[in-house]
PDB file of C-alpha atoms in Angstrom:
ATOM      1  CA  MET V 258      75.978  64.327 118.626  1.00  0.00           C
ATOM      2  CA  ASN V 259      78.000  62.599 115.885  1.00  0.00           C
ATOM      3  CA  GLU V 260      74.761  61.897 114.082  1.00  0.00           C
ATOM      4  CA  ASP V 261      73.710  65.500 114.160  1.00  0.00           C
ATOM      5  CA  ARG V 262      76.970  66.563 112.724  1.00  0.00           C
ATOM      6  CA  LYS V 263      76.524  64.017 109.905  1.00  0.00           C
ATOM      7  CA  ASP V 264      73.009  65.268 109.120  1.00  0.00           C
ATOM      8  CA  LYS V 265      74.209  68.875 109.164  1.00  0.00           C
ATOM      9  CA  TYR V 266      76.610  68.078 106.226  1.00  0.00           C
ATOM     10  CA  ASP V 267      74.432  65.633 104.277  1.00  0.00           C
ATOM     11  CA  ASN V 268      74.018  68.120 101.453  1.00  0.00           C
ATOM     12  CA  ILE V 269      77.608  69.215 101.175  1.00  0.00           C
ATOM     13  CA  ASP V 270      78.097  67.372  97.771  1.00  0.00           C
ATOM     14  CA  GLU V 271      74.736  69.010  96.371  1.00  0.00           C
ATOM     15  CA  LEU V 272      75.979  72.458  97.480  1.00  0.00           C
ATOM     16  CA  MET V 273      79.324  72.056  95.838  1.00  0.00           C
ATOM     17  CA  ALA V 274      77.532  70.838  92.608  1.00  0.00           C
ATOM     18  CA  VAL V 275      75.267  73.890  92.565  1.00  0.00           C
ATOM     19  CA  PHE V 276      78.225  76.317  92.820  1.00  0.00           C
ATOM     20  CA  GLN V 277      80.063  74.313  90.095  1.00  0.00           C
ATOM     21  CA  GLN V 278      76.996  74.821  87.856  1.00  0.00           C
ATOM     22  CA  PHE V 279      77.373  78.606  88.082  1.00  0.00           C
ATOM     23  CA  SER V 280      80.915  78.354  86.640  1.00  0.00           C
ATOM     24  CA  LYS V 281      79.488  76.641  83.571  1.00  0.00           C
ATOM     25  CA  ILE V 282      76.770  79.100  82.790  1.00  0.00           C
ATOM     26  CA  ASN V 283      77.335  81.200  79.642  1.00  0.00           C
ATOM     27  CA  TRP V 284      76.106  84.516  81.035  1.00  0.00           C
ATOM     28  CA  GLN V 285      77.120  86.210  77.667  1.00  0.00           C
ATOM     29  CA  LYS V 286      75.239  83.834  75.417  1.00  0.00           C
ATOM     30  CA  ASN V 287      73.370  86.721  73.786  1.00  0.00           C
ATOM     31  CA  ASN V 288      76.280  88.968  73.674  1.00  0.00           C
ATOM     32  CA  PRO V 289      76.133  90.899  70.361  1.00  0.00           C
ATOM     33  CA  THR V 290      79.706  92.263  70.586  1.00  0.00           C
ATOM     34  CA  ILE V 291      83.075  90.605  70.028  1.00  0.00           C
ATOM     35  CA  LEU V 292      84.174  91.899  73.576  1.00  0.00           C
ATOM     36  CA  LYS V 293      85.188  89.476  76.213  1.00  0.00           C
ATOM     37  CA  PRO V 294      82.881  89.295  79.282  1.00  0.00           C
ATOM     38  CA  SER V 295      85.641  90.877  81.416  1.00  0.00           C
ATOM     39  CA  GLU V 296      85.854  93.845  78.979  1.00  0.00           C
ATOM     40  CA  ILE V 297      82.164  94.347  79.185  1.00  0.00           C
ATOM     41  CA  ARG V 298      82.342  94.328  82.877  1.00  0.00           C
ATOM     42  CA  VAL V 299      84.993  97.024  82.718  1.00  0.00           C
ATOM     43  CA  LEU V 300      82.657  99.136  80.517  1.00  0.00           C
ATOM     44  CA  VAL V 301      79.767  98.628  82.816  1.00  0.00           C
ATOM     45  CA  THR V 302      81.984  99.555  85.799  1.00  0.00           C
ATOM     46  CA  ILE V 303      83.155 102.823  84.126  1.00  0.00           C
ATOM     47  CA  LYS V 304      79.505 103.678  83.276  1.00  0.00           C
ATOM     48  CA  LEU V 305      78.043 102.937  86.651  1.00  0.00           C
ATOM     49  CA  GLY V 306      81.144 104.321  88.535  1.00  0.00           C
ATOM     50  CA  THR V 307      81.154 107.660  86.798  1.00  0.00           C
ATOM     51  CA  GLU V 308      77.331 108.002  87.158  1.00  0.00           C
ATOM     52  CA  LYS V 309      77.707 107.080  91.027  1.00  0.00           C
ATOM     53  CA  SER V 310      80.702 109.322  91.617  1.00  0.00           C
ATOM     54  CA  GLY V 311      79.625 112.219  89.499  1.00  0.00           C
ATOM     55  CA  LYS V 312      83.242 112.215  88.012  1.00  0.00           C
ATOM     56  CA  PRO V 313      83.515 112.218  84.227  1.00  0.00           C
ATOM     57  CA  VAL V 314      86.378 109.597  84.312  1.00  0.00           C
ATOM     58  CA  LEU V 315      87.677 106.782  86.449  1.00  0.00           C
ATOM     59  CA  THR V 316      91.311 105.976  87.038  1.00  0.00           C
ATOM     60  CA  ILE V 317      92.771 102.576  86.491  1.00  0.00           C
ATOM     61  CA  SER V 318      93.198 102.295  90.333  1.00  0.00           C
ATOM     62  CA  ASP V 319      89.483 103.174  90.739  1.00  0.00           C
ATOM     63  CA  ILE V 320      88.366 100.392  88.276  1.00  0.00           C
ATOM     64  CA  SER V 321      90.867  97.831  89.779  1.00  0.00           C
ATOM     65  CA  LYS V 322      89.543  98.399  93.349  1.00  0.00           C
ATOM     66  CA  MET V 323      85.957  97.985  92.130  1.00  0.00           C
ATOM     67  CA  HIS V 324      86.922  94.686  90.467  1.00  0.00           C
ATOM     68  CA  LYS V 325      89.206  93.603  93.372  1.00  0.00           C
ATOM     69  CA  VAL V 326      92.035  92.868  90.769  1.00  0.00           C
ATOM     70  CA  THR V 327      95.407  94.340  90.237  1.00  0.00           C
ATOM     71  CA  SER V 328      95.852  97.579  88.140  1.00  0.00           C
ATOM     72  CA  PRO V 329      97.991  95.681  85.514  1.00  0.00           C
ATOM     73  CA  THR V 330      95.063  93.318  84.965  1.00  0.00           C
ATOM     74  CA  ILE V 331      92.752  96.317  84.339  1.00  0.00           C
ATOM     75  CA  THR V 332      95.398  98.153  82.268  1.00  0.00           C
ATOM     76  CA  GLN V 333      95.464  95.202  79.776  1.00  0.00           C
ATOM     77  CA  MET V 334      91.703  95.289  79.387  1.00  0.00           C
ATOM     78  CA  VAL V 335      91.658  99.090  79.045  1.00  0.00           C
ATOM     79  CA  ASN V 336      94.320  98.957  76.402  1.00  0.00           C
ATOM     80  CA  SER V 337      92.277  96.438  74.432  1.00  0.00           C
ATOM     81  CA  LEU V 338      89.194  98.694  74.863  1.00  0.00           C
ATOM     82  CA  LEU V 339      91.121 101.786  73.740  1.00  0.00           C
ATOM     83  CA  ALA V 340      92.352  99.905  70.623  1.00  0.00           C
ATOM     84  CA  GLN V 341      88.793  98.967  69.779  1.00  0.00           C
ATOM     85  CA  GLY V 342      87.439 102.493  70.365  1.00  0.00           C
ATOM     86  CA  TYR V 343      85.293 101.792  73.434  1.00  0.00           C
ATOM     87  CA  VAL V 344      87.156 104.156  75.747  1.00  0.00           C
ATOM     88  CA  VAL V 345      89.549 107.081  75.693  1.00  0.00           C
ATOM     89  CA  ARG V 346      92.328 108.057  78.067  1.00  0.00           C
ATOM     90  CA  THR V 347      92.391 111.585  79.403  1.00  0.00           C
ATOM     91  CA  SER V 348      95.059 113.625  81.314  1.00  0.00           C
ATOM     92  CA  ASP V 349      94.437 115.306  84.641  1.00  0.00           C
ATOM     93  CA  ALA V 350      94.672 119.026  84.215  1.00  0.00           C
ATOM     94  CA  LEU V 351      96.463 119.463  87.520  1.00  0.00           C
ATOM     95  CA  ASP V 352      98.639 116.267  87.565  1.00  0.00           C
ATOM     96  CA  LYS V 353      99.697 114.986  84.143  1.00  0.00           C
ATOM     97  CA  ARG V 354     100.870 111.683  85.640  1.00  0.00           C
ATOM     98  CA  VAL V 355      97.230 110.815  86.459  1.00  0.00           C
ATOM     99  CA  SER V 356      95.066 109.645  83.456  1.00  0.00           C
ATOM    100  CA  GLY V 357      91.496 108.897  83.516  1.00  0.00           C
ATOM    101  CA  ILE V 358      89.318 106.514  81.495  1.00  0.00           C
ATOM    102  CA  ALA V 359      86.139 107.595  79.933  1.00  0.00           C
ATOM    103  CA  LEU V 360      83.692 105.910  77.658  1.00  0.00           C
ATOM    104  CA  THR V 361      83.304 106.901  74.032  1.00  0.00           C
ATOM    105  CA  ASP V 362      79.895 106.955  72.325  1.00  0.00           C
ATOM    106  CA  LYS V 363      80.560 103.389  71.187  1.00  0.00           C
ATOM    107  CA  GLY V 364      81.518 102.438  74.649  1.00  0.00           C
ATOM    108  CA  GLU V 365      78.478 104.140  76.185  1.00  0.00           C
ATOM    109  CA  ARG V 366      76.114 102.240  73.800  1.00  0.00           C
ATOM    110  CA  CYS V 367      77.786  98.972  74.579  1.00  0.00           C
ATOM    111  CA  ALA V 368      77.666  99.620  78.336  1.00  0.00           C
ATOM    112  CA  ASP V 369      74.012 100.771  78.094  1.00  0.00           C
ATOM    113  CA  ALA V 370      73.084  97.542  76.217  1.00  0.00           C
ATOM    114  CA  ALA V 371      74.989  95.393  78.750  1.00  0.00           C
ATOM    115  CA  VAL V 372      73.194  96.942  81.669  1.00  0.00           C
ATOM    116  CA  ASP V 373      69.840  96.517  79.980  1.00  0.00           C
ATOM    117  CA  ARG V 374      70.580  92.891  79.318  1.00  0.00           C
ATOM    118  CA  ILE V 375      71.767  92.322  82.935  1.00  0.00           C
ATOM    119  CA  ARG V 376      68.653  94.100  84.395  1.00  0.00           C
ATOM    120  CA  ASP V 377      66.379  92.134  82.094  1.00  0.00           C
ATOM    121  CA  THR V 378      67.991  88.847  83.191  1.00  0.00           C
ATOM    122  CA  PHE V 379      67.519  89.653  86.783  1.00  0.00           C
ATOM    123  CA  LYS V 380      64.053  90.972  86.289  1.00  0.00           C
ATOM    124  CA  GLY V 381      63.307  87.559  84.658  1.00  0.00           C
ATOM    125  CA  MET V 382      64.851  85.764  87.662  1.00  0.00           C
ATOM    126  CA  ILE V 383      62.643  87.732  90.121  1.00  0.00           C
ATOM    127  CA  ASP V 384      59.579  86.859  88.104  1.00  0.00           C
ATOM    128  CA  TYR V 385      60.672  83.288  87.990  1.00  0.00           C
ATOM    129  CA  LEU V 386      61.490  83.011  91.788  1.00  0.00           C
ATOM    130  CA  GLY V 387      58.947  85.590  93.035  1.00  0.00           C
ATOM    131  CA  LYS V 388      59.604  88.555  95.204  1.00  0.00           C
ATOM    132  CA  GLU V 389      59.950  86.738  98.634  1.00  0.00           C
ATOM    133  CA  ARG V 390      62.268  83.940  97.358  1.00  0.00           C
ATOM    134  CA  SER V 391      64.255  86.606  95.603  1.00  0.00           C
ATOM    135  CA  GLU V 392      64.756  88.582  98.757  1.00  0.00           C
ATOM    136  CA  THR V 393      65.592  85.417 100.535  1.00  0.00           C
ATOM    137  CA  LEU V 394      68.256  84.599  97.790  1.00  0.00           C
ATOM    138  CA  ILE V 395      69.748  88.134  98.211  1.00  0.00           C
ATOM    139  CA  GLU V 396      70.133  87.643 101.916  1.00  0.00           C
ATOM    140  CA  LEU V 397      71.637  84.167 101.426  1.00  0.00           C
ATOM    141  CA  LEU V 398      74.087  85.285  98.793  1.00  0.00           C
ATOM    142  CA  ASN V 399      75.139  88.248 100.916  1.00  0.00           C
ATOM    143  CA  GLY V 400      75.815  85.791 103.723  1.00  0.00           C
ATOM    144  CA  VAL V 401      77.855  83.534 101.327  1.00  0.00           C
ATOM    145  CA  TYR V 402      79.870  86.514 100.139  1.00  0.00           C
ATOM    146  CA  HIS V 403      80.621  87.649 103.752  1.00  0.00           C
ATOM    147  CA  TYR V 404      81.568  84.122 104.602  1.00  0.00           C
ATOM    148  CA  PHE V 405      84.106  83.953 101.720  1.00  0.00           C
ATOM    149  CA  GLU V 406      85.356  87.413 102.546  1.00  0.00           C
ATOM    150  CA  GLU V 407      85.932  86.280 106.144  1.00  0.00           C
ATOM    151  CA  ILE V 408      87.795  83.129 105.281  1.00  0.00           C
ATOM    152  CA  ASN V 409      89.824  84.792 102.694  1.00  0.00           C
ATOM    153  CA  GLY V 410      90.847  87.445 105.327  1.00  0.00           C
ATOM    154  CA  GLN V 411      91.734  84.638 107.680  1.00  0.00           C
ATOM    155  CA  LEU V 412      93.867  83.031 104.916  1.00  0.00           C
ATOM    156  CA  GLU V 413      95.796  86.193 104.220  1.00  0.00           C
ATOM    157  CA  ASP V 414      96.953  86.621 107.886  1.00  0.00           C
TER     158      ASP V 414
END
């Protein structure tokens, strides 16, 4: 029994090393903008979020929920994107306290380019791994995500 337990965890160091490698990958290596990766993710979130919801704008709260970070964190990034001309802030016609964030033409072009790069990267990965292994990877990564969500939920209790 003790030997079975040892065999079960033989590859724990290898698994830890694989996850560590992901933190070192420069996903934005071919990033033609001066934006930070987190700012590009916000632009993509606004683009895809407005398309999915059918709403012309997203609120800071909407964006922070999608990123699972606090509103002040998103506010900082949005303020930077505002200053650089990638987004605009709009007021709600019914409630002036509520403001929405929308992409400018410049922000739309940047988000489109980022989405295209991301899709091309993952298409390349699917070509590299093959359809069956890609589907297995999706299943495994969803399992890993749910595992971390579960243990994070337990830690917060």
